[in-house]
Structures are given as structure tokens and as C-alpha cells.
Coordinates of C-alpha atoms in Angstrom, one line a residue:
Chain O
X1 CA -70.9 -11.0 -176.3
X2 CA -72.4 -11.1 -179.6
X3 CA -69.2 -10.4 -181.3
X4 CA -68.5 -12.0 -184.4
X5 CA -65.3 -13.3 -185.3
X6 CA -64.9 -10.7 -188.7
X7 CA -65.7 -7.8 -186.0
X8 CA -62.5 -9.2 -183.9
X9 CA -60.6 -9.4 -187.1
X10 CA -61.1 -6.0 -187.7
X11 CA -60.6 -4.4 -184.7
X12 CA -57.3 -6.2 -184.5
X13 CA -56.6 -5.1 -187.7
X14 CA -57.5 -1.5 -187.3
X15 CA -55.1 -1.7 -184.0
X16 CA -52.2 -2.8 -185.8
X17 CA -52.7 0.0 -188.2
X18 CA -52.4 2.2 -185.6
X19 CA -49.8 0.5 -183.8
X20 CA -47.8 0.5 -187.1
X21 CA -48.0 4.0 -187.8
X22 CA -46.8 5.1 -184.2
X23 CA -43.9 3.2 -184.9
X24 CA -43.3 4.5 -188.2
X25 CA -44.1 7.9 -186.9
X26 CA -41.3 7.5 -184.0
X27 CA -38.9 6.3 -186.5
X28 CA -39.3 9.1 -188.3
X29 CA -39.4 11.5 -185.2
X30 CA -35.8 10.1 -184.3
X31 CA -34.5 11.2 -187.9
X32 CA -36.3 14.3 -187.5
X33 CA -34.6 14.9 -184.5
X34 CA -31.3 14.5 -185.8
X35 CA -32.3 17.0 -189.0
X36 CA -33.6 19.5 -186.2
X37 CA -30.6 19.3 -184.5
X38 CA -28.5 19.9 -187.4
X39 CA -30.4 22.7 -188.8
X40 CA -30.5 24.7 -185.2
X41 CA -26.8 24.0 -184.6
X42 CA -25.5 24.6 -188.5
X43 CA -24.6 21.3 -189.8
X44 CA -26.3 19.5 -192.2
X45 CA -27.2 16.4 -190.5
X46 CA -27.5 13.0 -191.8
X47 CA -27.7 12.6 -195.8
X48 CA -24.9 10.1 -196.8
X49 CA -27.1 6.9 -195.6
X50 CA -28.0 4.9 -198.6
X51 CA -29.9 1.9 -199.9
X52 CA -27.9 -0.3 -203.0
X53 CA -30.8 0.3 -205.9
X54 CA -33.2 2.4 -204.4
X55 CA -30.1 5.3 -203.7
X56 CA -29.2 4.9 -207.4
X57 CA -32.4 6.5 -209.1
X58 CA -31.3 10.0 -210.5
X59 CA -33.6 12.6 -208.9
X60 CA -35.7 10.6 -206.8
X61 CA -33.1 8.6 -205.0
X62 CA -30.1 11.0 -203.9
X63 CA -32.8 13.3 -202.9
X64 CA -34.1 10.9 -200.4
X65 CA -30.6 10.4 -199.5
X66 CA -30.0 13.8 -199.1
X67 CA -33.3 14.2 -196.9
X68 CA -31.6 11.2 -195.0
X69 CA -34.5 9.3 -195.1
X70 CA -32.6 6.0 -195.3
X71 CA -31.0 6.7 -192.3
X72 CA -34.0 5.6 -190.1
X73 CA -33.4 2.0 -191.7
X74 CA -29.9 1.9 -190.6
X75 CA -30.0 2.6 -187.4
X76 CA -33.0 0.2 -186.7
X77 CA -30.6 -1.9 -188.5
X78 CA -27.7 -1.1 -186.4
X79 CA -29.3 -1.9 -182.9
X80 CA -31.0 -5.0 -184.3
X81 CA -27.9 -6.8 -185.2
X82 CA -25.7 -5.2 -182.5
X83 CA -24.0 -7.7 -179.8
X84 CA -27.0 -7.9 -176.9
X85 CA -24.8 -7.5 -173.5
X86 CA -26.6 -8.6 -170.2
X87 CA -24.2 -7.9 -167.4
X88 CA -24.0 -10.6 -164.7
X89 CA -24.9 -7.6 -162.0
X90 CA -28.4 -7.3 -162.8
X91 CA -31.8 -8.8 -162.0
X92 CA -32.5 -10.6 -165.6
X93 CA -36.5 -11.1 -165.2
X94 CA -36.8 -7.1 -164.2
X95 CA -34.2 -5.8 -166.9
X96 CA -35.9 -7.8 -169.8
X97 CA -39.0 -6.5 -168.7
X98 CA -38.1 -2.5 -168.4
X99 CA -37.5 -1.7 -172.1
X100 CA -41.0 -3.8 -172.9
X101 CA -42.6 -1.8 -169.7
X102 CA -41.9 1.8 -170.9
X103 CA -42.9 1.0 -174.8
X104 CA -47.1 -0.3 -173.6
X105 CA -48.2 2.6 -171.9
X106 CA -47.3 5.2 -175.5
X107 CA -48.9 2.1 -177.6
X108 CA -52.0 2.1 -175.5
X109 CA -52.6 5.7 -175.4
X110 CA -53.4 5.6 -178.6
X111 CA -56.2 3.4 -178.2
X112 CA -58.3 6.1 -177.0
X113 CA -57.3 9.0 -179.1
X114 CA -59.2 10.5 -181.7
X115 CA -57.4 11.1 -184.6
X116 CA -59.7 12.2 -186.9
X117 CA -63.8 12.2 -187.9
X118 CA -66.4 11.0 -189.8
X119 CA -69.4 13.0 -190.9
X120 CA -71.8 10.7 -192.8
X121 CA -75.0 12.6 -193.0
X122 CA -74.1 15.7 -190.9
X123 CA -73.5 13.5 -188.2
X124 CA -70.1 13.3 -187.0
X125 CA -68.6 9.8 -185.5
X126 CA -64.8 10.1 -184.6
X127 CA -62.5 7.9 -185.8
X128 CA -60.7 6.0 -183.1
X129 CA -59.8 2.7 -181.9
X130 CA -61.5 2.9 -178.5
X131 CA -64.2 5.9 -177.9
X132 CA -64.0 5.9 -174.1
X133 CA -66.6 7.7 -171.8
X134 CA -63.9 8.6 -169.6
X135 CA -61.1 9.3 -172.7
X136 CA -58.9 11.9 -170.4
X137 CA -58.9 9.3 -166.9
X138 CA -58.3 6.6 -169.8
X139 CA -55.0 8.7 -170.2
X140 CA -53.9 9.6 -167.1
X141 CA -54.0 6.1 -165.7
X142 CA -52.0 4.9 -168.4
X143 CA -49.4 7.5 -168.6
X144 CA -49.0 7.6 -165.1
X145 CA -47.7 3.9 -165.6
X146 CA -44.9 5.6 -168.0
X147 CA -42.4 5.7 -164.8
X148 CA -42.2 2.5 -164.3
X149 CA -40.3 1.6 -167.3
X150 CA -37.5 3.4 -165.8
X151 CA -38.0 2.6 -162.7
X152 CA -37.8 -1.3 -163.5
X153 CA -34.6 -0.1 -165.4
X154 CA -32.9 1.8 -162.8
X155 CA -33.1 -1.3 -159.9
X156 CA -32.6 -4.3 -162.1
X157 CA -29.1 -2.7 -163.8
X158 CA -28.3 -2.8 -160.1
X159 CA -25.8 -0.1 -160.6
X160 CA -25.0 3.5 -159.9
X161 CA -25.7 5.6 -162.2
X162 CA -29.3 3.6 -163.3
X163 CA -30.4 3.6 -159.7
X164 CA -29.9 7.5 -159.6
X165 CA -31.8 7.6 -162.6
X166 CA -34.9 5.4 -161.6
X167 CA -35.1 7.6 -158.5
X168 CA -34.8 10.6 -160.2
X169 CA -38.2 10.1 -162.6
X170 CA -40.2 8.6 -159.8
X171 CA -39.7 11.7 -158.0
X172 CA -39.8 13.9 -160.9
X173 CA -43.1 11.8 -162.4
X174 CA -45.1 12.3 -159.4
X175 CA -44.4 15.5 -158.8
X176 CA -45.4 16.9 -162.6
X177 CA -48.2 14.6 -162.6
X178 CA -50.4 16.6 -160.0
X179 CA -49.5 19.7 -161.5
X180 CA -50.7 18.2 -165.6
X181 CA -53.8 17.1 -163.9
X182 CA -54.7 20.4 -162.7
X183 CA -54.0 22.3 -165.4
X184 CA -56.5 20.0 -167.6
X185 CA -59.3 20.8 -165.0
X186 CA -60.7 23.7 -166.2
X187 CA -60.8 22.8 -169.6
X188 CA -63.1 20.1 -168.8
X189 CA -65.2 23.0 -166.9
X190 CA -65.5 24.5 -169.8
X191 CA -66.3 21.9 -171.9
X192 CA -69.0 20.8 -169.4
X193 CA -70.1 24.1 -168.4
X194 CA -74.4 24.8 -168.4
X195 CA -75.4 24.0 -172.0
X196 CA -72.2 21.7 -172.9
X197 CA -72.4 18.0 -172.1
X198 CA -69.2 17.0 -173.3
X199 CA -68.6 14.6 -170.3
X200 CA -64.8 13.5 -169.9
X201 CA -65.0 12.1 -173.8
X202 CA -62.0 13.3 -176.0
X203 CA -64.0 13.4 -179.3
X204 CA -67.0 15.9 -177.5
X205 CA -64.4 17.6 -176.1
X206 CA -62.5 18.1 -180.0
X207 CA -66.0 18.7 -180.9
X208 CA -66.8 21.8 -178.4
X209 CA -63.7 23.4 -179.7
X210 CA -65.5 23.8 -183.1
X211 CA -65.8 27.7 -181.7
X212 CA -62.9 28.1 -180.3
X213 CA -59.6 26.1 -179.7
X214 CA -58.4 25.4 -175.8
X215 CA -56.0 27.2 -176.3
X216 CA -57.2 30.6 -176.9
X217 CA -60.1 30.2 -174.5
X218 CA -56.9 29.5 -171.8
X219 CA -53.5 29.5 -172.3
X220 CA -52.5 29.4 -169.4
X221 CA -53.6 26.0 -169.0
X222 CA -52.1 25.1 -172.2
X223 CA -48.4 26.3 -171.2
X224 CA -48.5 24.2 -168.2
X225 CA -49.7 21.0 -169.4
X226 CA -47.0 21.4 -172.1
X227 CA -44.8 22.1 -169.4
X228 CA -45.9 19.2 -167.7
X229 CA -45.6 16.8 -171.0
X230 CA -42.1 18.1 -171.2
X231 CA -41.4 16.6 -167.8
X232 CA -43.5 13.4 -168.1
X233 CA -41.6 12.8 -171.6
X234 CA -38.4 13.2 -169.9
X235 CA -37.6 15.8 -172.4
X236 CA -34.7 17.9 -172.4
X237 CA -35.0 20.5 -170.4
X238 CA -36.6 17.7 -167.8
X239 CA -34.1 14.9 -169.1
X240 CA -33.0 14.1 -165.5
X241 CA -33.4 10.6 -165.3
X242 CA -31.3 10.5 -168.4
X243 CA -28.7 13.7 -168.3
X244 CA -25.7 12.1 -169.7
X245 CA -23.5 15.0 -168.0
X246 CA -23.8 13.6 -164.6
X247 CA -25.0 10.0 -165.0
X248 CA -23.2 8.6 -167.8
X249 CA -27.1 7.7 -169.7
X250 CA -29.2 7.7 -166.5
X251 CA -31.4 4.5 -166.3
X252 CA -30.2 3.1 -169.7
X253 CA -26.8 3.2 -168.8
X254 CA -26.4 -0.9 -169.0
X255 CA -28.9 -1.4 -172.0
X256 CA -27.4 -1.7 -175.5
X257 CA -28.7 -3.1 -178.6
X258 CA -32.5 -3.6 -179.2
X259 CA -33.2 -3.5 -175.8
X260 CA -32.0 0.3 -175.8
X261 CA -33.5 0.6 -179.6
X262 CA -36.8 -0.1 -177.3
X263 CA -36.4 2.9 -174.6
X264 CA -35.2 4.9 -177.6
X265 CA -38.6 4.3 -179.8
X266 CA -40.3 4.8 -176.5
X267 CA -39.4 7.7 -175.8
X268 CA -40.6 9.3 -179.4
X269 CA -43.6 7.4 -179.3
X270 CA -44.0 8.7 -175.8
X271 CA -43.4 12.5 -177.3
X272 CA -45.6 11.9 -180.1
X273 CA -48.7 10.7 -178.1
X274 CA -48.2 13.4 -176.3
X275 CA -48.2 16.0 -178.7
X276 CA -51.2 13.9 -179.9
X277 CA -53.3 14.6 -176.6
X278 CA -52.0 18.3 -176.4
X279 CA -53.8 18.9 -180.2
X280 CA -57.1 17.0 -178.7
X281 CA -57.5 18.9 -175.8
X282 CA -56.3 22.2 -176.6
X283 CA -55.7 22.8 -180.6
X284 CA -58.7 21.8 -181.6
X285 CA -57.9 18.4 -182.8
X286 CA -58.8 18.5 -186.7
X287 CA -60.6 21.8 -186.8
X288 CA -58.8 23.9 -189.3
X289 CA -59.3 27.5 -187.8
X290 CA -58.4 28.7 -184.4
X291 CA -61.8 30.3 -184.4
X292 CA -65.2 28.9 -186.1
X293 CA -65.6 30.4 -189.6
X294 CA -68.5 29.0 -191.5
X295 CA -66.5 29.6 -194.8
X296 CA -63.9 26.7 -193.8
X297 CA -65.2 23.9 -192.8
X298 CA -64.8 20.2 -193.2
X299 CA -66.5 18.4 -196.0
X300 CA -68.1 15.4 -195.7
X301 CA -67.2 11.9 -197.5
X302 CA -63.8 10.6 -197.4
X303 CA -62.2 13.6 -198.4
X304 CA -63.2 15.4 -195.3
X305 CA -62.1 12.6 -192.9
X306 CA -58.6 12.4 -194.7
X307 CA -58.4 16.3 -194.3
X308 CA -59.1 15.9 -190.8
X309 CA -56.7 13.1 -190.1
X310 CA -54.2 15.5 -192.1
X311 CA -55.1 18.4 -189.9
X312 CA -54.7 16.4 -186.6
X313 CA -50.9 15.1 -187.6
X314 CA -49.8 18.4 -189.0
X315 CA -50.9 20.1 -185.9
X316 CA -49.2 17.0 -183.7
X317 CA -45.7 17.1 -185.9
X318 CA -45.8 21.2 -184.9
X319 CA -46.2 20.0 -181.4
X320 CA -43.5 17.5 -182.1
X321 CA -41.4 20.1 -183.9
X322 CA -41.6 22.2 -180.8
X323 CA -40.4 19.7 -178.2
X324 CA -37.7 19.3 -180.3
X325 CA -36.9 22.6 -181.2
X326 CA -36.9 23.4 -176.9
X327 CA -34.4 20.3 -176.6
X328 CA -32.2 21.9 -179.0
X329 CA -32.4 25.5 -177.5
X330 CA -32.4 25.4 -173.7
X331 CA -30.1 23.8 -171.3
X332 CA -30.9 21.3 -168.7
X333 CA -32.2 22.1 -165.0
X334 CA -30.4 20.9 -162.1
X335 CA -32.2 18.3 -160.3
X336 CA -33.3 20.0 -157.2
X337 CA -34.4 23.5 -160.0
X338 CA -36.1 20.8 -161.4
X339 CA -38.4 19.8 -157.9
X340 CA -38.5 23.6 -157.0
X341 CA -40.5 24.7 -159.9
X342 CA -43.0 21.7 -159.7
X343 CA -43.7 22.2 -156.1
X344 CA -43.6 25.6 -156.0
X345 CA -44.2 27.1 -159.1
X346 CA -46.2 24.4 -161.4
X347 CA -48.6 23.3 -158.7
X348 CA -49.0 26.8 -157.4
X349 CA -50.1 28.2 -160.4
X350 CA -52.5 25.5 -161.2
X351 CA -54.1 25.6 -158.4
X352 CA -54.6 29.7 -159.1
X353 CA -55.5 28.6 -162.5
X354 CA -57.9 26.1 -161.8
X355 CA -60.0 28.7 -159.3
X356 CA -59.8 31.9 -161.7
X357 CA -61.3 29.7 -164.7
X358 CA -64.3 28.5 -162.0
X359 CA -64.8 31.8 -161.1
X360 CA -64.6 33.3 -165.0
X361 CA -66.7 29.7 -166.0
X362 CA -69.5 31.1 -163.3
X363 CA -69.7 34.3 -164.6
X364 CA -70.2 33.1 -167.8
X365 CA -72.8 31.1 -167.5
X366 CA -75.9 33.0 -167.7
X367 CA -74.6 33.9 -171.1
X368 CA -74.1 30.9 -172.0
X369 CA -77.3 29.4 -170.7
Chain C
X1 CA -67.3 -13.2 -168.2
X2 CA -67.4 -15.9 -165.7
X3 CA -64.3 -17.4 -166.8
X4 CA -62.9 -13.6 -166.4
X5 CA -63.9 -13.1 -163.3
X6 CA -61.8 -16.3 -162.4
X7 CA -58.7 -15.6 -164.0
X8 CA -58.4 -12.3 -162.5
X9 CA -59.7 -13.4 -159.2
X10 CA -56.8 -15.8 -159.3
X11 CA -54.3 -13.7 -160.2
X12 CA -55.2 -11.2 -157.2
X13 CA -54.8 -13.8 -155.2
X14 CA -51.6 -15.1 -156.3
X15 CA -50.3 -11.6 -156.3
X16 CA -51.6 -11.3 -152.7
X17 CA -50.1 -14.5 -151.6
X18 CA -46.9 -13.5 -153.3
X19 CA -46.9 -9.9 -151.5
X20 CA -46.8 -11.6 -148.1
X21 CA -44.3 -14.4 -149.0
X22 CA -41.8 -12.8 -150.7
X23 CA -38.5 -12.1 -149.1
X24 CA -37.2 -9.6 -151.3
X25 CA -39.5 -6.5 -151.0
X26 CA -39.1 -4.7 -154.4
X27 CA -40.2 -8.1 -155.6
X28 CA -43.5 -7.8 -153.0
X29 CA -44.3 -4.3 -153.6
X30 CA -44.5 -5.8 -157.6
X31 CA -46.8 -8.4 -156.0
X32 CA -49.0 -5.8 -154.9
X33 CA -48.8 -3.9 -158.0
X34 CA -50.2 -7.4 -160.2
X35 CA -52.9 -7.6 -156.9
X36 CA -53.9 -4.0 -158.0
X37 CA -54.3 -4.2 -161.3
X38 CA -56.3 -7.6 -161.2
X39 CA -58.6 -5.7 -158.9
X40 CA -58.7 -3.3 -161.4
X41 CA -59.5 -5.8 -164.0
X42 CA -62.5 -7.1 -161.6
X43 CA -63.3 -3.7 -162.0
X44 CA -64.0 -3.5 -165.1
X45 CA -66.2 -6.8 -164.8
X46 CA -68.3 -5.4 -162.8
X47 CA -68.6 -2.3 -165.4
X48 CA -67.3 0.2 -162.8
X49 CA -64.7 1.5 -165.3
X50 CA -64.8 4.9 -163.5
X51 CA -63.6 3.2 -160.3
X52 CA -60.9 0.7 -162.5
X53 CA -59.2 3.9 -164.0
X54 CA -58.8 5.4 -160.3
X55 CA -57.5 2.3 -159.4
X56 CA -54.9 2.3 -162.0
X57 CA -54.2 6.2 -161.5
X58 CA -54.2 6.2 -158.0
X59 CA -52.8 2.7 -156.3
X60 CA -50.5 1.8 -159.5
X61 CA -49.4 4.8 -160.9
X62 CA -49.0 7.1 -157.6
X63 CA -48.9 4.8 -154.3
X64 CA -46.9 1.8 -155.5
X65 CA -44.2 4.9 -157.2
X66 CA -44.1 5.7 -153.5
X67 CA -44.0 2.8 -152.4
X68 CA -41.2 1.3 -154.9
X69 CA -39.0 5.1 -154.3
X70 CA -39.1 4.7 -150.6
X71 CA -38.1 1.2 -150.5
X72 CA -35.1 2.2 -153.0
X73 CA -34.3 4.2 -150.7
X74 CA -33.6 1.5 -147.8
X75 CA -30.1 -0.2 -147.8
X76 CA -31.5 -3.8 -147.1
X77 CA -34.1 -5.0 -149.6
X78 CA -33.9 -9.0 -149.1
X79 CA -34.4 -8.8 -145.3
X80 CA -32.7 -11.3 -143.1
X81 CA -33.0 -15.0 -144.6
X82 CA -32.0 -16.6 -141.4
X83 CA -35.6 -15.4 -139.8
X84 CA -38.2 -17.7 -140.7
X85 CA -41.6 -15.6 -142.4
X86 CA -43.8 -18.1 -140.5
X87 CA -43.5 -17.8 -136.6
X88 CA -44.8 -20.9 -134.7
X89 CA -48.4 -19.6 -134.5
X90 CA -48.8 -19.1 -138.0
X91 CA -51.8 -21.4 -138.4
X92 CA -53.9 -19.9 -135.2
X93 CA -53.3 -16.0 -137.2
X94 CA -54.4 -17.9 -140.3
X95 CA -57.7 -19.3 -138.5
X96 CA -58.3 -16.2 -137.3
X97 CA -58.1 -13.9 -140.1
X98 CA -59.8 -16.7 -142.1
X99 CA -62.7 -16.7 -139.3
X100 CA -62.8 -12.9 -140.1
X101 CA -62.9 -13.0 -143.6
X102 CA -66.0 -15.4 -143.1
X103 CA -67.2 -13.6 -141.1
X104 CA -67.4 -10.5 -143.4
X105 CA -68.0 -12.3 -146.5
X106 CA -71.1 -14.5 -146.0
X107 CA -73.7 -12.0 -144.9
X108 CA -72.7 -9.9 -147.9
X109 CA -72.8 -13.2 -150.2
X110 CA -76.4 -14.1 -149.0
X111 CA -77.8 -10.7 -148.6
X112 CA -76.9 -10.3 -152.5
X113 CA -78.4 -13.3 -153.5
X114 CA -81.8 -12.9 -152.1
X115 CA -82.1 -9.3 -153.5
X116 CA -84.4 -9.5 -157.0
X117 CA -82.1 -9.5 -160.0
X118 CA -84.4 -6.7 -161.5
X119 CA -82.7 -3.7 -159.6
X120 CA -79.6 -4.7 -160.7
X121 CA -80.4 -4.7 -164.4
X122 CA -81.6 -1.4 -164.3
X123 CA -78.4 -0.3 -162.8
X124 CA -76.4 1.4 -165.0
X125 CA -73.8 3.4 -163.8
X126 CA -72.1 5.8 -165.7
X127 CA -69.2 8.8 -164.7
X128 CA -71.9 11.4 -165.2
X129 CA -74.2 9.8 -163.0
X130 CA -71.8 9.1 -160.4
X131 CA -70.6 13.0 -160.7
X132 CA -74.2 14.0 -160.1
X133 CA -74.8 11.5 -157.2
X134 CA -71.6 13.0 -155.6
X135 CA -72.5 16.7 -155.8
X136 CA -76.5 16.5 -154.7
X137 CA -76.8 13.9 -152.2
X138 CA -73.2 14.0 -150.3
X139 CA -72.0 17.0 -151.4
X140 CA -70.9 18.1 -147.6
X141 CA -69.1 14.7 -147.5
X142 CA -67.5 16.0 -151.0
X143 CA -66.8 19.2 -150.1
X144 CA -65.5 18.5 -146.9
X145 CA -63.0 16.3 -148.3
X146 CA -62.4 18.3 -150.9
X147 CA -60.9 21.4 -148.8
X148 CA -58.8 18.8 -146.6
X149 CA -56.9 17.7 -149.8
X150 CA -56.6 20.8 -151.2
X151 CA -55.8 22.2 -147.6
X152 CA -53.0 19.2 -147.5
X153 CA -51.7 20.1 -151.1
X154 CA -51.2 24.0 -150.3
X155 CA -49.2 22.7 -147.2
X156 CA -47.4 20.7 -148.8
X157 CA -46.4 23.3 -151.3
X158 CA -45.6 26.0 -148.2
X159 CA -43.3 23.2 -146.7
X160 CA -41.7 23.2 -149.8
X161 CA -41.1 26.5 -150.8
X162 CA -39.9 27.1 -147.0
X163 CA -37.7 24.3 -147.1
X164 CA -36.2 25.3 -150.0
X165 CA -35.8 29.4 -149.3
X166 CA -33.5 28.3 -146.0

């Protein structure tokens, strides 16, 4: 309670900093996206999308246009000043509050997510908005709230092909959620294992995998939790609430303009904080080598926290990179394929997962000790 | 922190209120949803953050999913508007539950009061200690509940896979 009003100030600050570069970040993603999508499918993508001086400077400005980095701007553009339908059919106080709903629970992620450190001293302090005892629970509460979103969308379009939608990632949401909480177990093991007091904290836990990244020590882990982001995202090949094959655009179908613009940020911001959480918990966050080198290591000052903040997007963008390099690749599940290998093969395998790493975590231990 | 306390106190009550009062039920199950997280906010008050994140993982992001995906599921969601929500005795069920509430309330509101204010501020729970209380002193209560769930979570994965083979 002894707060003073310039520490409020700058925490709000700093949150808004963060806030803006998530959404700069998932702007960027969606352009990314489209280049991805070109270069896998052997089109050039979007590079015609121009601003009136800016586009005019010789070298400079036709090659951002060629990048297509104006295109971003135009399509924000685009949904801002589109016509905003509201069809008389739905439930206005639930379909306002959908698009809003699925956008909090990426922006508060964040919050609690290291993203890079400071060593003053040979001490290091991470740098993060929120440095939670219980970072990973911190997480998992809010992204479970991520359904909801769609959900809220799916029953106040009051329609169809929504409603099949909303129903579709409930079922699919809870289903993958057990499984991505398993898999995560024994890496807290580990990082709490005789000798490691990491606690449930992200930045101990980046810290411990100083020797070696998450995932190296277990893979396995690290494929299904990735699997399980894919399905929590909604990503292709998990898109069912969406698949525009069979339900026009799932639980967005009534949404246009910036309400839509909203569910379409979200759902990059959504990717983007979770490619975030995979790097923390099993790529090391900003440690440069898979394994610990004494060689390579981060200096201290401001040039080693900017290399680490610079190590932890890189690493996120691969991440990124790679959902949308899957999208692009593999086809969509059918919805009951998609329930099958949750239930039966995800949860399964966890659970087998989750007692081989106690058993290998026991063994271990009077090494360790 | 008073002042806190109040707002969220007041908004689980409204969002209890709401939950029994509403016709429509998607609208009450959202009733019960705002009651959750308030309590979760109380929660955090009372610097139990551990039990204020199960809250939110467990009653809003799981049980109110279910909740909301089996009531999407019904065909009737607004219920009959011709049948009152209060029946004739409505104030003898309120005297009584209010009697009960009393009744549970007061010896739990005096007994804290008269307790010394010095064990309290040496109370400082964190999630390690908690951990750590769980696994020496009631670790068969742990354990035993532990193999139920996991017991419950390999059947349901059998009933899946056999439902799905036929």
C-alpha cells in the first residue's frame, strides 16, 4: 500500500509497452502468414500494397512494398472502416462482448511472461511485467478462459453454423486442456527435483535450463504440449471451430468488420503467446545454446539484456514460423479424429509420460543430490 | 483493501442473486460465472492466490465450459415464463436458509475475532508451503485422492477408446 503514484505510472506504462508490441507482433504475424503461405504454395504473396510518399523512396520504399509490409496497414485499415453489420437474430450484449472476450485472456498472458533478463552484478532479475510465484497456474487459468470467446460467439449469433462452432471448441478445449497440463508436469519435476528449488516460477524455471533446454532433457513432453497449443490456438490442423469447409467460418460466421478484425488479432496474439510459453518452458527462454557452454554466455549491462530479449523473440517467431508452416502443410482432422486422439492418444500418452519421467527423475536423484 | 473486499463481496452477491433469478439459463450459468470469479477475487484478498488460480482454472475455465456445453445442448433455454420463480412459500425457504446461514456464520465470525491477531500475522502462506503441508501431514488423504482421479481419468479414457473401436 505504499505505492507511489510515479510507481503506478510506470507500471502502466511498461504494460502498455507490452500490450503494444503484442499487437504489433500479431499484425505482423497475419502478414507473415500470408508471405508463408505464398512461399509454401508458390506465389509471391502480397507486395503491390503501398503508402502515397513513403512507397515512393527508391530503394528503401518499393522494397518495403515488395516485402508487403504496408499491407498490415491496409487491412487494419480495411476492417476499421468497413460497414459494422449486427444481425437482428442475435443476443447484442453477448455478441459485443465475444470478440472483446477472446482478445483479454492473450493480452494477460503476457503479464506473467518473462521475456528477457537482467544481470546487474551477477545477479539475474528477469524482466517481466508480473513475476508470479505461481507463473505456469498464472497461465493455465487464464488460457483456459480462451474458449469462452467462442463460446459467447457461437450462442449470441444464434445461428447454425456459430452454434456448431461454439460447441465444437468447448469440447475440443477441455479435452486438450488435460492432456497440455500433463505433459508440463514433469518438467516442473525436473525443475524441482532434490537440489532445484525452482517452485512453479517461469523465470527459475528459464533459469534451470541454463544446462540444458526442456527440450532435450524431454521431448516427448515438448511434442505434446505443442500438440496441445495447436489445439488450444485452434490452429489448423485443430481449426474445428472454424473449418470454413463445413461451417461456412465456424463461430465468426455473423461478425464482420472490427469486431472480426478483433477474433482475427486474437487469434495471432493467441499463437504468439503461445509460442512465447513453449520457448519459456522448454527452449530455454533467452539462453543461446541448447546445452551450457561457458564460452557463450550472456553479458551483463544492457547489451546482454537486449541480446536476451532478441534471443527469446527469435526463438518465439521459429515457434511462430512453425505453427504456420504446419497450417500450410497438413490438412484438417475431422471432428470426431479430432476427439479420438485427445482421449485416446494425447491423454494416454501423458499420463505414460508423466510416470516414466518420475521414475527416470527418482533415479536420478542421488546424482543429482 | 477494505473497500475491495466490498466491491467484490457485492458483486458475488449480485451474481448469486442473479443466478437464481434469471429465467434464461445461459444468462444464469454467466451469473455464476461473475459469482466465481468475485470469489476468486476475495481470494486474492485474503492472499490465497494459490487457491484464486484453482478457482479460475477449475470452476471458470472447466465446470462452467461444462456447464455452458450441456445447457447448449438443451432445446429450451428461457424455461416456461408462465410459471412463477417464486412459489407461495418463498419467504418461509428464505427464513429458513437465512436461519442456516446464521447459523453457520456467527460461530465462525466470533470464534475469529477472539483469536490473537499475532498468529495470523505470522501466517504466510505460500504454494511451496502448502505443497509440503500436503505431502507430510495428509499425504494418505492426498494419495488416496490422487489414485481415485487418476483411476477416473484412465476410465474415462477406456470408455473412450471402447466406444469409439465399436
Amino acid at each position: 500500500m505504499t505505492m507511489e503514484v510515479t510507481d503506478i505510472v510506470w507500471v502502466i506504462v511498461k504494460a502498455a509497452m507490452v500490450a503494444i508490441a503484442l499487437l504489433s507482433f500479431s499484425n505482423l504475424a497475419v502478414l507473415a502468414e500470408r508471405k508463408v503461405s505464398s512461399w509454401i504454395q508458390g506465389r509471391v504473396g502480397p507486395n503491390r500494397t503501398t503508402l502515397p510518399l513513403l512507397g515512393a523512396i527508391p530503394i528503401l520504399g518499393t522494397g518495403l512494398t515488395r516485402m508487403g509490409l504496408f499491407q498490415p496497414v491496409a487491412d487494419g485499415l480495411k476492417l476499421l472502416l468497413k460497414e459494422d453489420p449486427v444481425p437482428d437474430h442475435v443476443n447484442k450484449f453477448y455478441f459485443f462482448l465475444a470478440p472483446v472476450a477472446s482478445m483479454i485472456p492473450a493480452i494477460t498472458i503476457v503479464v506473467v511472461l518473462p521475456f528477457g533478463q537482467i544481470i546487474a552484478d551477477g545477479v539475474a532479475s528477469p524482466l517481466v511485467l508480473a513475476d508470479l510465484d505461481i507463473g505456469i497456474l498464472f497461465i493455465f487459468a487464464v488460457s483456459s478462459l480462451g474458449v469462452y470467446g467462442m463460446i459467447l460467439a457461437g450462442w449470441a449469433s444464434n445461428s447454425k453454423y456459430p452454434f456448431l462452432g461454439g460447441i465444437r471448441s468447448s469440447a475440443q478445449m477441455i479435452s486438450y486442456e488435460l492432456s497440455m497440463g500433463l505433459s508440463i508436469l514433469p518438467v516442473f519435476m525436473w525443475a524441482n527435483a532434490p537440489g532445484a528449488e525452482t517452485g512453479l516460477n517461469l523465470f527459475s524455471l528459464v533459469q534451470h535450463q541454463q544446462l540444458v533446454w526442456g527440450v532435450i532433457f524431454m521431448p516427448f513432453s515438448a511434442l505434446l504440449f505443442l500438440i496441445s497449443i495447436f489445439a488450444e490456438t485452434n490452429r489448423l490442423p485443430f481449426d474445428m471451430p472454424e473449418s470454413e469447409s463445413e461451417l461456412v467460418a465456424g463461430f465468426n460466421t455473423e461478425y464482420g468488420s472490427f469486431k472480426f478484425g478483433l477474433f482475427f488479432a486474437a487469434e495471432y496474439a493467441h499463437i504468439i503467446v503461445g509460442s512465447g510459453v513453449f520457448t519459456v518452458l522448454f527452449l530455454g527462454g533467452w539462453h543461446p545454446l541448447p546445452v551450457y557452454s561457458s564460452a557463450i554466455s550472456l553479458p551483463e549491462g544492457s547489451v546482454g539484456t537486449l541480446l536476451s530479449i532478441g534471443i527469446f523473440l527469435v526463438k518465439t517467431f521459429l515457434v511462430v514460423f512453425f505453427f504456420m508452416w504446419i497450417r500450410w502443410t497438413l490438412p484438417r482432422f475431422r471432428y470426431d479424429q479430432i476427439m479420438k486422439l485427445g482421449w485416446t492418444m494425447m491423454l494416454p500418452l501423458a499420463l505414460v509420460n508423466l510416470v516414466l519421467y518420475a521414475i527416470i527423475l527418482a533415479l536420478m536423484t542421488p546424482v543429482t543430490h | 483493501m477494505t473497500v475491495a473486499f466490498y466491491i467484490m463481496a457485492a458483486i458475488a452477491v449480485l451474481g448469486a442473486v442473479m443466478a437464481i433469478a434469471l429465467r434464461n439459463v445461459v444468462h444464469a450459468v454467466f451469473s455464476v460465472l461473475l459469482f466465481f470469479s468475485a470469489l476468486a477475487g476475495l481470494f486474492i484478498l485474503l492472499l490465497a492466490e494459490f487457491i484464486a488460480v484453482v478457482q479460475v482454472l477449475v470452476y471458470i475455465g472447466s465446470v462452467g465450459i461444462l456447464m455452458l456445453f450441456a445447457i447448449m445442448l438443451t432445446t429450451k433455454v428461457t424455461g416456461d415464463p408462465t410459471r412463477k420463480l417464486l412459489s407461495r412459500g418463498w419467504a418461509w425457504g428464505g427464513l429458513v436458509s437465512g436461519a442456516l446461514l446464521l447459523a453457520f456464520l456467527v460461530p465462525l465470525i466470533t470464534q475469529s475475532k477472539s483469536e490473537s491477531n499475532s498468529q495470523l500475522s505470522n501466517f504466510n502462506p505460500s504454494v511451496k508451503d502448502l505443497g509440503l503441508t500436503l505431502m507430510d501431514p495428509y499425504f494418505a488423504s492426498v494419495g488416496v485422492i490422487a489414485l481415485l482421479l487418476t483411476a477416473g481419468l484412465i476410465a474415462a479414457v477406456v470408455a473412450a477408446s471402447s466406444a469409439s473401436g465399436e
